[in-house]
CSV table of C-alpha atoms and ligand atoms in Angstrom, one decimal:
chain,number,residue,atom,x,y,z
A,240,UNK,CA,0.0,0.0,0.0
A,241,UNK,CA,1.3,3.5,0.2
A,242,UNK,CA,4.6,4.3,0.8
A,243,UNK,CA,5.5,5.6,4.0
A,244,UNK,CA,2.7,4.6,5.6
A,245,UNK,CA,4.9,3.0,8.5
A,246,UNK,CA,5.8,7.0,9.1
A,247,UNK,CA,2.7,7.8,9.9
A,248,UNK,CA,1.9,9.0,13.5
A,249,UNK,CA,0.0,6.3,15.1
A,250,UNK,CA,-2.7,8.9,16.9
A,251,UNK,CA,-2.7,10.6,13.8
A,252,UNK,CA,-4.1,6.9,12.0
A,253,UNK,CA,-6.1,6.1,15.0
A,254,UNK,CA,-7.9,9.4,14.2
A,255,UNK,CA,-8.2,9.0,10.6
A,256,UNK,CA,-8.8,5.0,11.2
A,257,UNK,CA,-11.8,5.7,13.5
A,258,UNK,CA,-13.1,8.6,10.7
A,259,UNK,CA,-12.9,6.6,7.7
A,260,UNK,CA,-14.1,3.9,9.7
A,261,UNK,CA,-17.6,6.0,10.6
A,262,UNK,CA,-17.5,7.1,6.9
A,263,UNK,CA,-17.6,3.5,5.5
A,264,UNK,CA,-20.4,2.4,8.3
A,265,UNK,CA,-22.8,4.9,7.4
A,266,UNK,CA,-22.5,4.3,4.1
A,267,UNK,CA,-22.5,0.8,4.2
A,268,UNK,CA,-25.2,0.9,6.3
A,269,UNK,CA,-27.5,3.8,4.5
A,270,UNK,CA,-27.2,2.8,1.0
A,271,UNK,CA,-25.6,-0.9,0.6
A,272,UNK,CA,-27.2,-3.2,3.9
A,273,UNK,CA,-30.9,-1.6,2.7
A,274,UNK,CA,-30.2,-3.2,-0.9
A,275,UNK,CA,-27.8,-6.1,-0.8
A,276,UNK,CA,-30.7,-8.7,-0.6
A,277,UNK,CA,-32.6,-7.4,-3.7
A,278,UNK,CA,-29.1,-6.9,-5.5
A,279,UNK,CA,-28.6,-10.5,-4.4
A,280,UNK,CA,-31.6,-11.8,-6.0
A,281,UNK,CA,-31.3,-9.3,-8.7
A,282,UNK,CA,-27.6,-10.8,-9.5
A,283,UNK,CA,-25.9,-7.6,-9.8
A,284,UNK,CA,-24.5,-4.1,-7.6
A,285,UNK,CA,-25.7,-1.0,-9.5
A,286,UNK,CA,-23.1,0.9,-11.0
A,287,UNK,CA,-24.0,4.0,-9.2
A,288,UNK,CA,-22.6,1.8,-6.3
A,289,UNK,CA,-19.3,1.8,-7.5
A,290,UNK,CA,-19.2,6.1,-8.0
A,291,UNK,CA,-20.1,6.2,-4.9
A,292,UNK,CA,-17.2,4.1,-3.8
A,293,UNK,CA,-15.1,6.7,-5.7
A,294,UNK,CA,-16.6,9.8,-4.3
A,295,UNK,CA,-16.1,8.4,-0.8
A,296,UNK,CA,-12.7,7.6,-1.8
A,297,UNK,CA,-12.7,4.1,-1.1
A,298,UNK,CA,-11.6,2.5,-4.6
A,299,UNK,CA,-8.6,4.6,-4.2
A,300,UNK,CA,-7.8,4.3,-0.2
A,301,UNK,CA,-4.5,2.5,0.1
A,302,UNK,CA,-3.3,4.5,-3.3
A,303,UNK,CA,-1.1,7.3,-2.4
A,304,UNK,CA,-2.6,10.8,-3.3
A,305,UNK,CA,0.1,12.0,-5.3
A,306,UNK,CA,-1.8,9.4,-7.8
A,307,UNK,CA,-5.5,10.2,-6.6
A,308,UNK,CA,-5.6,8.2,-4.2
A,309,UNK,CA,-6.9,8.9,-0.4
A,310,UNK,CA,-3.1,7.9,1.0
A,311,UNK,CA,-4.4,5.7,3.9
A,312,UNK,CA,-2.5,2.8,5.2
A,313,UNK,CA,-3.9,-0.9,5.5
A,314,UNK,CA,-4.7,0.0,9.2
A,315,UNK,CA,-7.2,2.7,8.3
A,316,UNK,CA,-8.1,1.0,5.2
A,317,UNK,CA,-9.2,-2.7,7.1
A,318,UNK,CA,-11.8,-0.6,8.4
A,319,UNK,CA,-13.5,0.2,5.0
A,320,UNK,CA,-13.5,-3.3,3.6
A,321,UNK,CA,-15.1,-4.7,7.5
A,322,UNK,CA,-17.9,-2.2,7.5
A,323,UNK,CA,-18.7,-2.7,3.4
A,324,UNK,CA,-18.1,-6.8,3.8
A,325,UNK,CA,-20.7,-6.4,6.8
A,326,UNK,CA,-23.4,-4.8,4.5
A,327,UNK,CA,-22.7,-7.1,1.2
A,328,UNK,CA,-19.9,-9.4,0.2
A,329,UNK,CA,-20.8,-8.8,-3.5
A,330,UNK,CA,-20.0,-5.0,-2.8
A,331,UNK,CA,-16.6,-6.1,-0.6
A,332,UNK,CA,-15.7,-8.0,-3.1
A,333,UNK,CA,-15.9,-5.7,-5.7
A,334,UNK,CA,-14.1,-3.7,-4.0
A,335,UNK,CA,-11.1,-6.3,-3.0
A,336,UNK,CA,-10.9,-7.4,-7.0
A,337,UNK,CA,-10.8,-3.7,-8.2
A,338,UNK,CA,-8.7,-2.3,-5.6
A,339,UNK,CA,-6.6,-4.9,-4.2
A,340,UNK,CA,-5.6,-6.9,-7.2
A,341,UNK,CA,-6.2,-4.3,-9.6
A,342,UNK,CA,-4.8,-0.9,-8.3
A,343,UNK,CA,-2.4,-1.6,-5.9
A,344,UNK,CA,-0.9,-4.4,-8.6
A,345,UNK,CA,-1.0,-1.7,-11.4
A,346,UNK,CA,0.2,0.7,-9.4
A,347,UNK,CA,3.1,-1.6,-7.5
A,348,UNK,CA,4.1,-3.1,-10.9
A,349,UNK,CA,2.7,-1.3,-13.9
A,350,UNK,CA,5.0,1.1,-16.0
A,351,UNK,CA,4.4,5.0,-15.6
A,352,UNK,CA,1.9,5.7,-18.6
A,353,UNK,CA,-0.1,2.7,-17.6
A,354,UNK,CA,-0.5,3.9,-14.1
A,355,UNK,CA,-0.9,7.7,-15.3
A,356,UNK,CA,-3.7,6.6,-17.4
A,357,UNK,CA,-5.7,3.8,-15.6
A,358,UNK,CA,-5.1,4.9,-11.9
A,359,UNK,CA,-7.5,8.0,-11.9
A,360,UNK,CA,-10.0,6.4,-13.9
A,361,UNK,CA,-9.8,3.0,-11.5
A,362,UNK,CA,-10.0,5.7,-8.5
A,363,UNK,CA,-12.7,7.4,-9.5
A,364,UNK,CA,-15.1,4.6,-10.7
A,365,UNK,CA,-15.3,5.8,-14.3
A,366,UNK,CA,-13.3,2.5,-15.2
A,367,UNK,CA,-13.9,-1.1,-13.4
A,368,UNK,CA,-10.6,-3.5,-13.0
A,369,UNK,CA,-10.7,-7.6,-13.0
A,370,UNK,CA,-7.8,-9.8,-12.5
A,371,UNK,CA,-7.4,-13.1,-14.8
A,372,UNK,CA,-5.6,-15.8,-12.9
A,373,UNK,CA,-7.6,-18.8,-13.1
A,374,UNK,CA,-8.3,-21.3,-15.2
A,375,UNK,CA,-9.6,-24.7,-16.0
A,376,UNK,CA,-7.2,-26.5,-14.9
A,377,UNK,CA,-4.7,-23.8,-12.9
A,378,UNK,CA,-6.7,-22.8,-9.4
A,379,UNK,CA,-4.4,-23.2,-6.6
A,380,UNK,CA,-1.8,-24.6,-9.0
A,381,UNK,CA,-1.5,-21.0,-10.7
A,382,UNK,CA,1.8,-22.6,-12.4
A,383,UNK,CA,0.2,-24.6,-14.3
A,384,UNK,CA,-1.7,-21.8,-16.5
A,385,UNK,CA,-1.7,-23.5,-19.6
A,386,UNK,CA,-3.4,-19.4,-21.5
A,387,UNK,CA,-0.5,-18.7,-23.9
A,388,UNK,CA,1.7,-15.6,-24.8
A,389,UNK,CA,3.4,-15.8,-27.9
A,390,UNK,CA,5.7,-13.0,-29.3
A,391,UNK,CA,4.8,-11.4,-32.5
A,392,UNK,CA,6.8,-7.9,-33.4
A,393,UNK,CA,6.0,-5.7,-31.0
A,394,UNK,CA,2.9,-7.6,-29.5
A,395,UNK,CA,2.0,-10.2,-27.8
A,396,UNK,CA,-0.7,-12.7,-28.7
A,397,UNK,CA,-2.9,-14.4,-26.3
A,398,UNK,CA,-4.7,-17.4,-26.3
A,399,UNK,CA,-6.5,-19.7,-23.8
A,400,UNK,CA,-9.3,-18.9,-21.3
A,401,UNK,CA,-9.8,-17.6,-17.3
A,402,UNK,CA,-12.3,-18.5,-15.4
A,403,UNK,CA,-14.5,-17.0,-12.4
A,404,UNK,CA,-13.1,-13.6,-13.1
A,405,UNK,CA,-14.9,-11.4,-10.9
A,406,UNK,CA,-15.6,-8.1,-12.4
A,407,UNK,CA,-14.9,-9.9,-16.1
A,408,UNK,CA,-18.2,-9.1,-17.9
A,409,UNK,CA,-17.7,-5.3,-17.2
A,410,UNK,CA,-14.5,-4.4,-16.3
A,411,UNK,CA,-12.6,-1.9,-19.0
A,412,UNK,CA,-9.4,-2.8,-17.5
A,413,UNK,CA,-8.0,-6.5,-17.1
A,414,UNK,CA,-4.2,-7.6,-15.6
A,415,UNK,CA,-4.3,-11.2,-17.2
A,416,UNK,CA,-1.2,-13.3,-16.8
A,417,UNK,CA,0.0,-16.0,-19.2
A,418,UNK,CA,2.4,-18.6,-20.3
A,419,UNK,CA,5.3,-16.9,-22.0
A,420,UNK,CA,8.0,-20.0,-21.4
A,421,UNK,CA,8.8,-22.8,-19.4
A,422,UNK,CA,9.8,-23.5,-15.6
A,423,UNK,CA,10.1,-21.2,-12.7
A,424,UNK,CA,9.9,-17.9,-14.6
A,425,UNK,CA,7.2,-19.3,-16.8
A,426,UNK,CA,4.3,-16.4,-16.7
A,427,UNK,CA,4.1,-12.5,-17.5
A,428,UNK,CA,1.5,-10.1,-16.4
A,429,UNK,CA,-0.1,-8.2,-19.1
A,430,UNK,CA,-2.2,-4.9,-19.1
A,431,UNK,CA,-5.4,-4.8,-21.3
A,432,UNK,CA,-7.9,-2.8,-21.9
A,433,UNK,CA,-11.5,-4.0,-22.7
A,434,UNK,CA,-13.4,-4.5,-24.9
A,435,UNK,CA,-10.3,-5.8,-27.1
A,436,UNK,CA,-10.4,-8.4,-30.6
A,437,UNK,CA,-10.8,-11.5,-29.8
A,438,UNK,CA,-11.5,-11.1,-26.8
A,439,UNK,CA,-14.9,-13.3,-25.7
A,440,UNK,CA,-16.8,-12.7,-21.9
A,441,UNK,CA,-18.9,-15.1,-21.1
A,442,UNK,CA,-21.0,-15.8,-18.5
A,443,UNK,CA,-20.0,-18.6,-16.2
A,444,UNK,CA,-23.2,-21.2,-16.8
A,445,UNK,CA,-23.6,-22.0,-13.5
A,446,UNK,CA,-25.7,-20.1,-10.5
A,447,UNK,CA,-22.8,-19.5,-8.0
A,448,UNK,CA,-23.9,-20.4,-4.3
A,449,UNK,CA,-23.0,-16.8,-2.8
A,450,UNK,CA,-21.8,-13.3,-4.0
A,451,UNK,CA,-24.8,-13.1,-6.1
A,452,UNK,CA,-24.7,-9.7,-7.3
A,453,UNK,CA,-21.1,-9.8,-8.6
A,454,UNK,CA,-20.1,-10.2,-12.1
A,455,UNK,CA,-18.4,-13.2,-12.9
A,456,UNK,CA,-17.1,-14.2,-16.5
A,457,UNK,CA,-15.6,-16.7,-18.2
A,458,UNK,CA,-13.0,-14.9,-20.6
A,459,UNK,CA,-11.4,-16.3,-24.0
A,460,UNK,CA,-8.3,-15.7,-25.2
A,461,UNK,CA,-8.6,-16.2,-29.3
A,462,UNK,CA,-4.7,-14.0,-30.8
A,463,UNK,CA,-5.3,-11.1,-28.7
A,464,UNK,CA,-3.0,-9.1,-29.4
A,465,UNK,CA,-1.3,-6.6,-26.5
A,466,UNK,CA,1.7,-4.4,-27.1
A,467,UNK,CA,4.5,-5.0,-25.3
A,468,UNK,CA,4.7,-1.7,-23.7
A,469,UNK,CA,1.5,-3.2,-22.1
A,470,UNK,CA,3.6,-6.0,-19.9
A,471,UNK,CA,3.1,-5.9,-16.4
A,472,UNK,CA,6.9,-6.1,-15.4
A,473,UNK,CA,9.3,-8.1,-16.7
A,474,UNK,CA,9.0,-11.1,-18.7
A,475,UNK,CA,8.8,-14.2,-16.6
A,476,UNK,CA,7.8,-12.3,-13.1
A,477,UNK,CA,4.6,-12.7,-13.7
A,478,UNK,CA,4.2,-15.3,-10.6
A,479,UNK,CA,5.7,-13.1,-8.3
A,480,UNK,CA,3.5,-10.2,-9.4
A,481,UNK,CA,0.2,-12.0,-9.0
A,482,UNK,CA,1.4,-13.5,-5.6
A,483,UNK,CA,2.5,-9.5,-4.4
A,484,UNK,CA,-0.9,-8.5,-5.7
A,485,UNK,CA,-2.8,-11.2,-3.6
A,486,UNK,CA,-0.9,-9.9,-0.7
A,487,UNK,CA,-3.5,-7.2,-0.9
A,488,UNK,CA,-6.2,-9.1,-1.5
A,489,UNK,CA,-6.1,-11.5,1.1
A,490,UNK,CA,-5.8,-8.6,3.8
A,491,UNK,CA,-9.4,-7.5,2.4
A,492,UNK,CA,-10.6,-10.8,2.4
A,493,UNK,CA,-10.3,-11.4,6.0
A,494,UNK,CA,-11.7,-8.2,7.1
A,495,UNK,CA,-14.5,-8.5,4.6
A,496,UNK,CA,-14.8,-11.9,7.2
A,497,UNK,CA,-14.8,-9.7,10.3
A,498,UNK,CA,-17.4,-7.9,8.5
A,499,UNK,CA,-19.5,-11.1,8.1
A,500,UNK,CA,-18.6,-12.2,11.5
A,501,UNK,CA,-20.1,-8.7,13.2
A,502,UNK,CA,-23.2,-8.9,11.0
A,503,UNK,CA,-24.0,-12.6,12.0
A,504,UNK,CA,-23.2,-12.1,16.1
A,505,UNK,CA,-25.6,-8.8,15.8
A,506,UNK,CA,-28.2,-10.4,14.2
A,507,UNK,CA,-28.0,-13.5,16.4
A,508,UNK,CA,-27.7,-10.8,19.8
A,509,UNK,CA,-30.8,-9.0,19.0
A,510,UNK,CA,-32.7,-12.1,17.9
A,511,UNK,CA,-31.7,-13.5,21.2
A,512,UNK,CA,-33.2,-10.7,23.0
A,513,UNK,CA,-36.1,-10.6,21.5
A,514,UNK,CA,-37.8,-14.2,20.5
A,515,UNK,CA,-39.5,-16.1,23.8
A,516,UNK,CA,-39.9,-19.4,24.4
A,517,UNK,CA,-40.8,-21.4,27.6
A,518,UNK,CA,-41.5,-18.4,28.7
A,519,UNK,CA,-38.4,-16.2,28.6
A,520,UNK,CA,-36.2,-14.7,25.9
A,521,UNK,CA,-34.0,-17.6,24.2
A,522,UNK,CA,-31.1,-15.2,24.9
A,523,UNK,CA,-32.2,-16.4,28.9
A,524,UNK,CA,-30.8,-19.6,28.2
A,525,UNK,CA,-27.1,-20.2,29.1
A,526,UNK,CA,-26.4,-22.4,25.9
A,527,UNK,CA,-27.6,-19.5,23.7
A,528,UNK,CA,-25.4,-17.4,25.7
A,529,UNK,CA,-22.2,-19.8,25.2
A,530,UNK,CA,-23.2,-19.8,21.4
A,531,UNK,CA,-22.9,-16.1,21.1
A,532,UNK,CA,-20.1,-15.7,23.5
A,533,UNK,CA,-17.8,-18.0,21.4
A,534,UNK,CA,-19.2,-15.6,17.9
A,535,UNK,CA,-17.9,-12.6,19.9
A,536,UNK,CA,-14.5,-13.8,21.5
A,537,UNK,CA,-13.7,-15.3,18.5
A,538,UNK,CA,-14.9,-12.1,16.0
A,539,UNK,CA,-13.3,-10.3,18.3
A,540,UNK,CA,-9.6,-12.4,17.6
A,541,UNK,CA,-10.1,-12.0,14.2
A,542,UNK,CA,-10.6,-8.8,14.0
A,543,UNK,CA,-7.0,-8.4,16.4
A,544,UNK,CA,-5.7,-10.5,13.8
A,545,UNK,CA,-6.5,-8.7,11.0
A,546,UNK,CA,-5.0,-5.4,12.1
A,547,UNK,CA,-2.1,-7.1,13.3
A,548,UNK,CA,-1.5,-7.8,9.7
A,549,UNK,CA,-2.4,-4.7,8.5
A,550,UNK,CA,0.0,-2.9,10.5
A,551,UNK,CA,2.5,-5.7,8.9
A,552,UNK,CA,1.5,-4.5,5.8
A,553,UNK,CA,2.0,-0.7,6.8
A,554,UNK,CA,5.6,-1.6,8.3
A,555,UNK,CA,6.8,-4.0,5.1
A,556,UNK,CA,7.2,-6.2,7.7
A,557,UNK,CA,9.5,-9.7,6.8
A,558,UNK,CA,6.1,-12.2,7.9
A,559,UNK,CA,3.7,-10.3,6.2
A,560,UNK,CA,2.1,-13.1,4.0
A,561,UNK,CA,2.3,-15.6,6.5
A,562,UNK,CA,0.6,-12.9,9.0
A,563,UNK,CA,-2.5,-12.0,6.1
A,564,UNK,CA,-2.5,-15.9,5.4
A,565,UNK,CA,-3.3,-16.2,8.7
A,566,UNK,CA,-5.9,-13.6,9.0
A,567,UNK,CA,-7.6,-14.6,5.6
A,568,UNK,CA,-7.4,-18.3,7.2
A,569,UNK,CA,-8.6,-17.4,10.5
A,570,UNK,CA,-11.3,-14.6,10.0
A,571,UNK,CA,-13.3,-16.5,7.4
A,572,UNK,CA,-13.1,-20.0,9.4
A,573,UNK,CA,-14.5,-17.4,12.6
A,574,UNK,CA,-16.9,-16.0,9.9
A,575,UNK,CA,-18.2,-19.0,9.3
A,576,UNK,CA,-18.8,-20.5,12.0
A,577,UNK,CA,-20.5,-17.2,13.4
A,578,UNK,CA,-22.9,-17.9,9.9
A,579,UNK,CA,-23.7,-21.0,11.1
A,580,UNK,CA,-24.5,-20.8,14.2
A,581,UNK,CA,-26.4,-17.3,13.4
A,582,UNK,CA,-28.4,-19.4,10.9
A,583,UNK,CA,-29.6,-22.1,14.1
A,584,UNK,CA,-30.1,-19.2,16.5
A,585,UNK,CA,-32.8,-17.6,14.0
A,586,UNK,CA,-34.4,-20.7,13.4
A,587,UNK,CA,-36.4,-21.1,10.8
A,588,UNK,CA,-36.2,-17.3,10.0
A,589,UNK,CA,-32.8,-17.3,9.3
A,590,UNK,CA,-32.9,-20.3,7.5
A,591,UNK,CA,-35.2,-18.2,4.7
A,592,UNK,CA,-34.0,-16.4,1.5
A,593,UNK,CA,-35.2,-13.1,2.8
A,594,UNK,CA,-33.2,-12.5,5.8
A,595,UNK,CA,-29.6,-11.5,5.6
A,596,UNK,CA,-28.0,-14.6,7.8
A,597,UNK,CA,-28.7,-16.5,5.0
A,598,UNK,CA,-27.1,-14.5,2.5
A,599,UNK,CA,-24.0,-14.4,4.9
A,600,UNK,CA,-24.0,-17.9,5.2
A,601,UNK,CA,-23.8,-18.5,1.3
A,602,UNK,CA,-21.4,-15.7,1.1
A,603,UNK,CA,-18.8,-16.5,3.5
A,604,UNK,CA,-18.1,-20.3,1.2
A,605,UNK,CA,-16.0,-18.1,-1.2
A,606,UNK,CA,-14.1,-16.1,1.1
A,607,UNK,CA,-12.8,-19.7,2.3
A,608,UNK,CA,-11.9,-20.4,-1.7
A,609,UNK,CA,-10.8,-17.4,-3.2
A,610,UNK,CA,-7.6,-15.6,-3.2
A,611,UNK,CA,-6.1,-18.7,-2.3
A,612,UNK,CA,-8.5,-21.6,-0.8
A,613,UNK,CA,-7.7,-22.2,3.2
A,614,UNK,CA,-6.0,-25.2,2.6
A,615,UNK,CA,-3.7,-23.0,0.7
A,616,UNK,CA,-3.1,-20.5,3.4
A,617,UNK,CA,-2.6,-23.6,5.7
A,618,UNK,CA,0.2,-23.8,3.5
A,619,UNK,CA,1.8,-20.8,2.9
A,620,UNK,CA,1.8,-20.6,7.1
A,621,UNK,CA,3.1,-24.2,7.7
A,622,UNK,CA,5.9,-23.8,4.9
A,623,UNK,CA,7.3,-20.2,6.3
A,624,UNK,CA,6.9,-21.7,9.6
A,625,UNK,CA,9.5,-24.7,8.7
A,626,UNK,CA,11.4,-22.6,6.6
A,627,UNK,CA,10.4,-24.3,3.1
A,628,UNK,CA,10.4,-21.7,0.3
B,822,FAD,C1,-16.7,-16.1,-5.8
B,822,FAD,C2,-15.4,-16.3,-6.5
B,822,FAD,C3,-14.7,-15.3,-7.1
B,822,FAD,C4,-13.5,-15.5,-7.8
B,822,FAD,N1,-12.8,-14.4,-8.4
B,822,FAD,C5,-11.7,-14.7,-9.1
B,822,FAD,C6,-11.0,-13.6,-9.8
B,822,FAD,O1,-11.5,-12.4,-9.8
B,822,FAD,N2,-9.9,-13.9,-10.5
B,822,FAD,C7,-9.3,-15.1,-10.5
B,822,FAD,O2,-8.3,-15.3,-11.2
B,822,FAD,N3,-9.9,-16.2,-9.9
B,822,FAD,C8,-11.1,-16.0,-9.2
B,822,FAD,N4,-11.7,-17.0,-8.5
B,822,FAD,C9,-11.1,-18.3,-8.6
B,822,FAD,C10,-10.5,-18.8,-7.3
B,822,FAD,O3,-9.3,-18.0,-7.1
B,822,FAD,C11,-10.2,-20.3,-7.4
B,822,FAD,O4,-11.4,-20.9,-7.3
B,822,FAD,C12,-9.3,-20.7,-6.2
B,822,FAD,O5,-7.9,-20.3,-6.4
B,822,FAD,C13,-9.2,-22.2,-6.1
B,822,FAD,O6,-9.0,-22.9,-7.3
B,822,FAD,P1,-10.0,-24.1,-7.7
B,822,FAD,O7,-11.4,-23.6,-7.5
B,822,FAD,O8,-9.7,-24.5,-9.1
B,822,FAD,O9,-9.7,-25.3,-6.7
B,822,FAD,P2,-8.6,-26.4,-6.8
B,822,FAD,O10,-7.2,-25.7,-6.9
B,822,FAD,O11,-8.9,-27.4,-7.9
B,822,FAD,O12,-8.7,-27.1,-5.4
B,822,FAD,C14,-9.7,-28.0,-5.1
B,822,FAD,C15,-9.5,-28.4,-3.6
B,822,FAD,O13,-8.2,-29.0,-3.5
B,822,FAD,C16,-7.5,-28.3,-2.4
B,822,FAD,N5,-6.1,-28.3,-2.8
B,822,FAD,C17,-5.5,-27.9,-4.0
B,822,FAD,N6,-4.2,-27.9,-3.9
B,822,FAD,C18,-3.9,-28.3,-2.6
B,822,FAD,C19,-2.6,-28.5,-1.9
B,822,FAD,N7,-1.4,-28.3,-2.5
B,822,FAD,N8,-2.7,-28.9,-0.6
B,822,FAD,C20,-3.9,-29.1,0.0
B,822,FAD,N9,-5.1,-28.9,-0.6
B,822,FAD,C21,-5.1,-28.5,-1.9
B,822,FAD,C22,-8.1,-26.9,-2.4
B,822,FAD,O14,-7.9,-26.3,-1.2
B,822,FAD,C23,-9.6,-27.2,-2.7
B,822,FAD,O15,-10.2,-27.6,-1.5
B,822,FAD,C24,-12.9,-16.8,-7.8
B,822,FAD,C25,-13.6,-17.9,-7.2
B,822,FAD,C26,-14.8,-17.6,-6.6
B,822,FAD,C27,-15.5,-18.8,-5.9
């Protein structure tokens, strides 16, 4: 995220945490937790959704301003992606595709006229970002991309196809990465801009189980052609790049979780206090009590974790995958458990497409498979741990 951001006064981020913080609550709860159901059923977030993202300055937050960006650290910036991923994962995620793979990668990796021209647009909302990284057969295996670049002149030409690219049937900006040789140094990020020839979005063909009002595409490769100036990086980094760039991600992953985790424990909490049986509030009975002191303590651990690796982040600190491996591993296993046990305290009402613990609970599955499924982050954690590169 932005330079410098370790030089930062730490009551001087407190301040602006706890600001941006109340920013990205009431607007999270004014104009996205009032929607998210419809937009769930509906299968997509409005568009206006995403200007006001960039009028609140949230698709730009961890940029530095000297590239429009609203200069706040991962500290201040966990808060925005808690309070939106409380309202509406589709909207989170959004948000973590657009801003944490696509921004903060562009801007980390991409060359100086790319970043002139894509990083105001990205910031403002007037252009959308996805990030093309799986396939068919290359999920957690990302070296195994089998989506070709082939050198021709100047350009490049692609060929192949990504799948569940979030953000793929709108975006006007996509960092896709592809074969360009063989072994370790095997893939190269490249910089496109949609629509483009040969270029085919499709939709996916399936009804995904949560995140129901994101976009999510099936994209084919058929000789695009890209100009080399439009490499992200060099040739063969292209591995390294997409891991830096889901460095981001993951950090807004697990506080989208937290997010998830607070929404489920205050439904469940008010529930409690309210619904009566044998004669007294369910909320009376010490089980239900254990049930939502375990959502709390552990939300509560989570969130301690996440900021813990934001403040990792802020510091370029030497464990600061394995720490956001951990808090995308931890927060969305604490997320959803608090789902599931929100979903028995309601009962029958939270077991029903209308009320927003069921939405959570649907949601909260992909957070445990994207960026990197848990199993994966298991990994990443146990290999640092025993010093295995
Ligand atoms: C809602 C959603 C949005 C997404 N958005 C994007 C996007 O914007 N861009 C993009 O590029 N991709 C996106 N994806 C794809 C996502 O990143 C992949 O699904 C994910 O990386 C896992 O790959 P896979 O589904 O092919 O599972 P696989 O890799 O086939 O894994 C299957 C199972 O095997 C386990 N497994 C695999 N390897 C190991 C191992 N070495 N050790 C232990 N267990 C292992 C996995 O944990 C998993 O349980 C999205 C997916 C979803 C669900």
């Amino acid at each position: 995220m932005s330079d410098g951001a370790s030089d930062v006064d730490p009551r001087e981020t407190a301040r602006t945490a706890a600001e941006v913080r109340e920013r990205a609550r009431r607007f999270a709860h004014d104009e996205i937790a009032p929607h998210a159901g419809a937009w769930d059923k509906a299968g997509r977030v409005p568009r206006s959704v995403v200007t006001r993202l960039g009028e609140l300055g949230f698709l730009a937050g961890p940029l530095p301003r000297e590239v429009g960006g609203s200069g706040w650290n991962n500290e201040i910036f966990v808060g925005v992606y808690e309070e939106i991923g409380r309202a509406c994962s589709s909207t989170r995620g959004f948000l973590a595709v657009h801003t944490g793979l696509v921004s903060q990668c562009l801007f980390d990796h991409a060359r100086d006229d790319d970043r002139a021209r894509w990083l105001p647009k990205l910031a403002s909302g007037e252009a959308i970002g996805c990030y093309a990284l799986t396939e068919d057969g290359a999920g957690s295996d990302v070296q195994s991309i089998a989506t070709t670049a082939t050198r021709d002149g100047d350009d490049w030409v692609l060929n192949g196809s990504k799948v569940w690219i979030t953000n793929g049937g709108i975006a006007d900006l996509c960092i896709a990465f592809a074969r360009t040789g063989e072994g370790k140094r095997a893939l190269t990020g490249f910089v496109l801009e949609l629509p483009v020839d040969g270029l085919q979005r499709l939709p996916l063909g399936v009804e995904p189980l949560g995140h129901r009002a994101s976009d999510h595409a099936r994209l084919v490769f058929d000789g695009v052609r890209v100009p080399d100036e439009r490499r992200l990086g060099e040739v063969g980094d292209g591995f390294r790049i997409a891991m830096s760039a889901l460095d981001h991600g993951r950090l807004g992953v697990a506080a989208g979780a937290v997010g998830i985790a607070r929404a489920c424990l205050d439904e469940a909490v008010t529930h409690a206090r309210e619904r009566r049986q044998f004669g007294q509030r369910i909320g009376d009975f010490q089980m239900v009590q254990a049930d939502l002191a375990e959502i709390y303590a552990s939300t509560e651990a989570a969130s301690a974790l996440v900021e813990r690796a934001a403040r990792a982040a802020d510091a370029h600190a030497p464990d600061v995958t394995r720490l956001t491996s951990a808090a995308k591993l931890f927060a969305t296993e604490v997320a959803q458990r608090a789902a599931e046990k929100a979903v028995l305290l309601l009962g029958n009402r939270g077991y029903g497409d209308g009320h927003s613990v069921e939405r959570h609970y649907r949601d909260i599955q992909g957070l445990r498979i994207y960026e990197g499924t848990n199993h994966i982050q298991r990994l990443i954690i146990g290999r640092s741990l025993v010093g295995k590169p």
